[in-house]
Short mmCIF file of N, CA and C in Angstrom, two decimals:
data_model
loop_
_atom_site.label_atom_id
_atom_site.label_comp_id
_atom_site.label_asym_id
_atom_site.label_seq_id
_atom_site.Cartn_x
_atom_site.Cartn_y
_atom_site.Cartn_z
N VAL A 1 1.01 3.47 -9.66
CA VAL A 1 2.10 3.02 -8.86
C VAL A 1 1.49 2.37 -7.59
N GLN A 2 2.19 1.22 -7.37
CA GLN A 2 1.68 0.37 -6.18
C GLN A 2 2.93 0.25 -5.20
N LEU A 3 2.61 0.30 -3.95
CA LEU A 3 3.70 -0.01 -2.97
C LEU A 3 3.24 -1.14 -2.08
N GLN A 4 4.08 -2.16 -2.06
CA GLN A 4 3.74 -3.36 -1.20
C GLN A 4 4.73 -3.53 -0.09
N ALA A 5 4.22 -3.47 1.08
CA ALA A 5 5.16 -3.64 2.28
C ALA A 5 5.01 -5.02 2.84
N PHE A 6 6.18 -5.47 3.21
CA PHE A 6 6.27 -6.81 3.88
C PHE A 6 7.18 -6.77 5.13
N GLY A 7 7.02 -7.74 5.97
CA GLY A 7 7.98 -7.92 7.01
C GLY A 7 7.43 -7.65 8.49
N GLY A 8 6.28 -7.21 8.64
CA GLY A 8 5.81 -6.98 10.03
C GLY A 8 5.50 -8.23 10.73
N GLY A 9 5.33 -8.14 12.05
CA GLY A 9 5.11 -9.32 12.85
C GLY A 9 5.21 -8.96 14.26
N LEU A 10 5.18 -10.03 15.06
CA LEU A 10 5.28 -9.99 16.52
C LEU A 10 6.71 -10.33 16.99
N VAL A 11 7.34 -9.44 17.78
CA VAL A 11 8.60 -9.62 18.21
C VAL A 11 8.79 -9.19 19.71
N GLN A 12 9.67 -9.80 20.43
CA GLN A 12 9.89 -9.44 21.82
C GLN A 12 10.73 -8.19 21.89
N ALA A 13 10.59 -7.44 22.96
CA ALA A 13 11.43 -6.23 23.23
C ALA A 13 12.90 -6.54 23.04
N GLY A 14 13.70 -5.78 22.34
CA GLY A 14 15.03 -6.07 22.15
C GLY A 14 15.34 -6.82 20.87
N GLY A 15 14.38 -7.24 20.24
CA GLY A 15 14.46 -8.04 19.05
C GLY A 15 14.53 -7.20 17.85
N SER A 16 14.55 -7.84 16.60
CA SER A 16 14.73 -7.15 15.38
C SER A 16 13.81 -7.58 14.34
N LEU A 17 13.43 -6.74 13.44
CA LEU A 17 12.60 -7.07 12.29
C LEU A 17 13.08 -6.24 11.08
N ARG A 18 12.90 -6.71 9.96
CA ARG A 18 13.19 -6.06 8.66
C ARG A 18 12.00 -5.96 7.83
N LEU A 19 11.72 -4.72 7.51
CA LEU A 19 10.55 -4.39 6.59
C LEU A 19 11.17 -4.12 5.24
N SER A 20 10.28 -4.43 4.23
CA SER A 20 10.63 -4.19 2.93
C SER A 20 9.43 -3.58 2.19
N CYS A 21 9.67 -2.76 1.13
CA CYS A 21 8.63 -2.19 0.40
C CYS A 21 8.98 -2.05 -1.04
N ALA A 22 8.29 -2.71 -1.85
CA ALA A 22 8.62 -2.71 -3.34
C ALA A 22 7.59 -1.87 -4.02
N ALA A 23 8.17 -0.96 -4.92
CA ALA A 23 7.40 -0.14 -5.77
C ALA A 23 7.23 -0.73 -7.11
N SER A 24 6.06 -0.67 -7.72
CA SER A 24 5.84 -1.19 -8.95
C SER A 24 4.73 -0.38 -9.80
N GLY A 25 4.56 -0.66 -11.01
CA GLY A 25 3.60 0.08 -11.77
C GLY A 25 4.32 1.07 -12.70
N ARG A 26 3.60 2.14 -13.04
CA ARG A 26 4.15 3.17 -13.99
C ARG A 26 5.09 4.10 -13.33
N LEU A 27 6.22 3.52 -12.95
CA LEU A 27 7.22 4.40 -12.30
C LEU A 27 7.95 5.14 -13.34
N VAL A 28 8.09 6.45 -13.25
CA VAL A 28 8.92 7.24 -14.09
C VAL A 28 10.30 7.26 -13.51
N SER A 29 10.37 7.71 -12.37
CA SER A 29 11.66 7.64 -11.56
C SER A 29 11.33 7.83 -10.08
N ILE A 30 12.21 7.33 -9.18
CA ILE A 30 12.02 7.46 -7.78
C ILE A 30 13.08 8.51 -7.28
N TYR A 31 12.59 9.48 -6.51
CA TYR A 31 13.48 10.47 -5.97
C TYR A 31 13.76 10.26 -4.45
N HIS A 32 12.70 9.80 -3.79
CA HIS A 32 13.01 9.44 -2.39
C HIS A 32 11.88 8.58 -1.90
N MET A 33 12.12 7.79 -0.98
CA MET A 33 11.14 6.97 -0.27
C MET A 33 11.30 7.10 1.21
N GLY A 34 10.18 6.71 1.93
CA GLY A 34 10.22 6.92 3.41
C GLY A 34 9.41 5.82 4.08
N TRP A 35 9.50 5.88 5.42
CA TRP A 35 8.71 4.99 6.26
C TRP A 35 8.04 5.88 7.37
N PHE A 36 6.74 5.59 7.52
CA PHE A 36 6.01 6.28 8.59
C PHE A 36 5.34 5.29 9.45
N ARG A 37 4.90 5.61 10.59
CA ARG A 37 4.13 4.66 11.48
C ARG A 37 3.02 5.38 12.20
N GLN A 38 2.03 4.59 12.50
CA GLN A 38 0.93 5.05 13.32
C GLN A 38 0.59 4.10 14.37
N ALA A 39 0.71 4.59 15.59
CA ALA A 39 0.42 3.72 16.77
C ALA A 39 -1.01 3.88 17.17
N PRO A 40 -1.60 2.93 17.80
CA PRO A 40 -3.05 3.08 18.21
C PRO A 40 -3.30 4.32 18.88
N GLY A 41 -4.30 5.07 18.45
CA GLY A 41 -4.74 6.30 19.20
C GLY A 41 -3.81 7.48 18.90
N LYS A 42 -2.75 7.36 18.08
CA LYS A 42 -1.87 8.39 17.76
C LYS A 42 -1.87 8.82 16.32
N GLU A 43 -1.27 9.94 16.09
CA GLU A 43 -1.14 10.39 14.67
C GLU A 43 -0.03 9.65 13.99
N ARG A 44 -0.09 9.66 12.65
CA ARG A 44 1.02 9.09 11.89
C ARG A 44 2.22 9.93 12.11
N GLU A 45 3.37 9.30 12.25
CA GLU A 45 4.65 10.03 12.39
C GLU A 45 5.73 9.48 11.50
N PHE A 46 6.65 10.41 11.18
CA PHE A 46 7.77 10.10 10.29
C PHE A 46 8.79 9.12 11.04
N VAL A 47 9.25 8.23 10.34
CA VAL A 47 10.27 7.36 10.90
C VAL A 47 11.64 7.54 10.17
N ALA A 48 11.70 7.43 8.87
CA ALA A 48 12.95 7.47 8.12
C ALA A 48 12.66 7.78 6.75
N SER A 49 13.67 8.32 6.04
CA SER A 49 13.58 8.58 4.57
C SER A 49 14.91 8.35 3.91
N ILE A 50 14.93 8.12 2.67
CA ILE A 50 16.20 7.99 1.92
C ILE A 50 16.02 8.51 0.51
N ARG A 51 17.06 9.30 0.12
CA ARG A 51 17.06 9.83 -1.24
C ARG A 51 17.68 8.74 -2.13
N TRP A 52 16.94 8.63 -3.32
CA TRP A 52 17.32 7.49 -4.30
C TRP A 52 18.64 7.78 -4.92
N SER A 53 19.00 8.97 -5.13
CA SER A 53 20.24 9.28 -5.67
C SER A 53 21.25 9.72 -4.64
N GLY A 54 22.23 8.85 -4.43
CA GLY A 54 23.11 9.19 -3.31
C GLY A 54 22.94 8.46 -2.04
N GLY A 55 21.65 8.09 -1.86
CA GLY A 55 21.36 7.29 -0.58
C GLY A 55 21.44 7.99 0.77
N SER A 56 21.40 9.35 0.72
CA SER A 56 21.37 10.09 2.09
C SER A 56 20.06 9.76 2.79
N THR A 57 20.26 9.76 4.11
CA THR A 57 19.10 9.34 4.85
C THR A 57 18.73 10.28 5.98
N ASP A 58 17.54 10.19 6.46
CA ASP A 58 17.10 11.05 7.63
C ASP A 58 16.30 10.09 8.59
N TYR A 59 16.32 10.37 9.80
CA TYR A 59 15.71 9.51 10.85
C TYR A 59 14.99 10.36 11.91
N ALA A 60 13.85 9.87 12.40
CA ALA A 60 13.28 10.43 13.56
C ALA A 60 14.21 10.26 14.73
N ASP A 61 14.18 11.25 15.70
CA ASP A 61 15.10 11.05 16.81
C ASP A 61 14.81 9.74 17.59
N SER A 62 13.54 9.37 17.68
CA SER A 62 13.12 8.21 18.44
C SER A 62 13.71 6.92 17.91
N VAL A 63 14.22 6.85 16.61
CA VAL A 63 14.74 5.62 16.08
C VAL A 63 16.23 5.75 15.76
N LYS A 64 16.79 6.85 15.88
CA LYS A 64 18.15 6.97 15.47
C LYS A 64 19.08 6.05 16.29
N GLY A 65 19.95 5.37 15.56
CA GLY A 65 20.83 4.40 16.24
C GLY A 65 20.29 3.03 16.29
N ARG A 66 18.97 2.85 16.08
CA ARG A 66 18.30 1.56 16.16
C ARG A 66 17.84 1.08 14.80
N PHE A 67 17.36 2.02 14.05
CA PHE A 67 16.71 1.68 12.68
C PHE A 67 17.64 2.14 11.63
N THR A 68 17.68 1.35 10.51
CA THR A 68 18.52 1.68 9.31
C THR A 68 17.64 1.61 8.09
N ILE A 69 17.53 2.65 7.32
CA ILE A 69 16.78 2.54 6.08
C ILE A 69 17.90 2.46 4.94
N SER A 70 17.43 1.60 3.98
CA SER A 70 18.34 1.35 2.80
C SER A 70 17.45 1.14 1.57
N ARG A 71 18.12 1.14 0.38
CA ARG A 71 17.32 0.82 -0.79
C ARG A 71 18.09 0.04 -1.84
N ASP A 72 17.33 -0.65 -2.68
CA ASP A 72 17.85 -1.37 -3.73
C ASP A 72 17.30 -0.74 -5.03
N ALA A 73 18.10 0.07 -5.65
CA ALA A 73 17.62 0.86 -6.72
C ALA A 73 17.29 0.08 -7.95
N ILE A 74 17.87 -1.08 -8.11
CA ILE A 74 17.50 -2.02 -9.25
C ILE A 74 16.18 -2.62 -9.10
N ARG A 75 15.86 -2.97 -7.80
CA ARG A 75 14.53 -3.64 -7.52
C ARG A 75 13.48 -2.64 -7.13
N ASN A 76 13.82 -1.32 -7.07
CA ASN A 76 12.83 -0.37 -6.62
C ASN A 76 12.22 -0.66 -5.29
N THR A 77 13.08 -1.05 -4.36
CA THR A 77 12.72 -1.54 -3.10
C THR A 77 13.44 -0.82 -1.97
N GLU A 78 12.76 -0.44 -0.93
CA GLU A 78 13.37 0.12 0.25
C GLU A 78 13.20 -0.87 1.39
N TYR A 79 14.02 -0.70 2.44
CA TYR A 79 14.08 -1.64 3.56
C TYR A 79 14.21 -0.75 4.77
N LEU A 80 13.70 -1.33 5.93
CA LEU A 80 13.84 -0.75 7.13
C LEU A 80 14.33 -1.86 8.11
N GLU A 81 15.55 -1.77 8.54
CA GLU A 81 16.11 -2.74 9.43
C GLU A 81 15.91 -2.08 10.81
N MET A 82 15.11 -2.87 11.74
CA MET A 82 14.73 -2.33 13.04
C MET A 82 15.35 -3.21 14.06
N ASN A 83 16.23 -2.65 14.91
CA ASN A 83 16.90 -3.36 15.90
C ASN A 83 16.55 -2.73 17.20
N SER A 84 16.83 -3.50 18.41
CA SER A 84 16.57 -3.00 19.75
C SER A 84 15.16 -2.51 19.86
N LEU A 85 14.20 -3.29 19.36
CA LEU A 85 12.87 -2.78 19.31
C LEU A 85 12.35 -2.76 20.72
N LYS A 86 11.44 -1.67 20.94
CA LYS A 86 10.85 -1.30 22.15
C LYS A 86 9.30 -1.55 22.02
N PRO A 87 8.62 -1.71 23.11
CA PRO A 87 7.16 -1.72 22.95
C PRO A 87 6.54 -0.43 22.33
N GLU A 88 7.14 0.68 22.53
CA GLU A 88 6.64 1.87 21.98
C GLU A 88 6.88 1.93 20.42
N ASP A 89 7.50 1.03 19.93
CA ASP A 89 7.66 0.89 18.44
C ASP A 89 6.50 0.22 17.85
N THR A 90 5.62 -0.31 18.57
CA THR A 90 4.38 -0.92 18.08
C THR A 90 3.59 0.00 17.33
N ALA A 91 3.28 -0.36 16.07
CA ALA A 91 2.54 0.51 15.21
C ALA A 91 2.24 -0.19 13.85
N ILE A 92 1.43 0.44 12.99
CA ILE A 92 1.34 0.03 11.68
C ILE A 92 2.40 0.91 10.86
N TYR A 93 3.23 0.19 10.18
CA TYR A 93 4.29 0.95 9.47
C TYR A 93 3.91 0.99 7.99
N TYR A 94 3.96 2.24 7.38
CA TYR A 94 3.65 2.51 6.08
C TYR A 94 4.86 2.96 5.31
N CYS A 95 5.00 2.49 4.08
CA CYS A 95 6.07 2.96 3.17
C CYS A 95 5.35 4.06 2.29
N ALA A 96 6.18 4.92 1.76
CA ALA A 96 5.75 6.04 0.87
C ALA A 96 6.78 6.34 -0.05
N LEU A 97 6.32 6.84 -1.20
CA LEU A 97 7.18 7.17 -2.31
C LEU A 97 7.00 8.64 -2.64
N GLY A 98 8.11 9.40 -2.75
CA GLY A 98 8.07 10.75 -2.95
C GLY A 98 8.48 11.27 -4.33
N GLY A 99 8.16 12.40 -4.69
CA GLY A 99 8.57 13.01 -5.96
C GLY A 99 9.72 13.91 -5.77
N ARG A 100 9.89 14.92 -6.65
CA ARG A 100 11.01 15.80 -6.64
C ARG A 100 11.20 16.55 -5.37
N THR A 101 10.12 16.97 -4.72
CA THR A 101 10.19 17.78 -3.55
C THR A 101 10.28 16.83 -2.34
N TYR A 102 11.39 16.99 -1.68
CA TYR A 102 11.81 16.05 -0.55
C TYR A 102 10.70 16.28 0.49
N ASN A 103 10.39 15.13 1.23
CA ASN A 103 9.38 15.05 2.22
C ASN A 103 7.94 15.28 1.78
N GLN A 104 7.72 15.29 0.51
CA GLN A 104 6.39 15.22 0.01
C GLN A 104 6.15 13.89 -0.68
N TYR A 105 5.10 13.24 -0.22
CA TYR A 105 4.90 11.83 -0.67
C TYR A 105 3.66 11.74 -1.50
N ASP A 106 3.85 11.00 -2.63
CA ASP A 106 2.67 10.93 -3.60
C ASP A 106 1.95 9.62 -3.49
N TYR A 107 2.65 8.61 -3.04
CA TYR A 107 2.13 7.28 -3.03
C TYR A 107 2.36 6.55 -1.64
N TRP A 108 1.37 5.82 -1.18
CA TRP A 108 1.53 5.18 0.08
C TRP A 108 1.23 3.68 -0.02
N GLY A 109 1.92 2.83 0.75
CA GLY A 109 1.57 1.39 0.79
C GLY A 109 0.49 1.14 1.78
N GLN A 110 0.04 -0.14 1.91
CA GLN A 110 -1.08 -0.47 2.68
C GLN A 110 -0.73 -0.63 4.12
N GLY A 111 0.47 -0.65 4.55
CA GLY A 111 0.85 -0.75 5.94
C GLY A 111 1.09 -2.20 6.38
N THR A 112 2.01 -2.37 7.31
CA THR A 112 2.32 -3.63 7.87
C THR A 112 2.49 -3.52 9.37
N LEU A 113 1.87 -4.42 10.09
CA LEU A 113 1.77 -4.24 11.54
C LEU A 113 3.01 -4.74 12.22
N VAL A 114 3.53 -4.00 13.19
CA VAL A 114 4.76 -4.40 13.93
C VAL A 114 4.25 -4.35 15.31
N THR A 115 4.37 -5.43 16.05
CA THR A 115 3.94 -5.46 17.46
C THR A 115 5.16 -6.01 18.32
N VAL A 116 5.62 -5.18 19.30
CA VAL A 116 6.67 -5.37 20.11
C VAL A 116 6.14 -5.72 21.50
N SER A 117 6.38 -6.96 21.95
CA SER A 117 5.88 -7.29 23.38
C SER A 117 6.98 -7.02 24.32
N SER A 118 6.52 -6.67 25.58
CA SER A 118 7.47 -6.41 26.63
C SER A 118 7.80 -7.61 27.45
#
């Protein structure tokens, strides 16, 4: 299974970016996917997740109301719409694919850099 993330870049504070992550390879089924991020000098942290069946979502408190996670089940792709970006959102964003147990991730993408300038 491979995860390919796209959409990172440089944006000014208050701006928006949309990340996407496509899963490919020997997929049996997708149960949930998520986004994590790691800022320089910090530990990786959870950003958002989505259950493939039903589409229910969870968010970190720091991004609630600004970020929206969604998925396209036909294309095996998840998205992260990021609005009202802040400099503290600067990080490498990683997508992840999970199995039957929620919040346990089996596969990780290579990461895409998001830089928010003040």
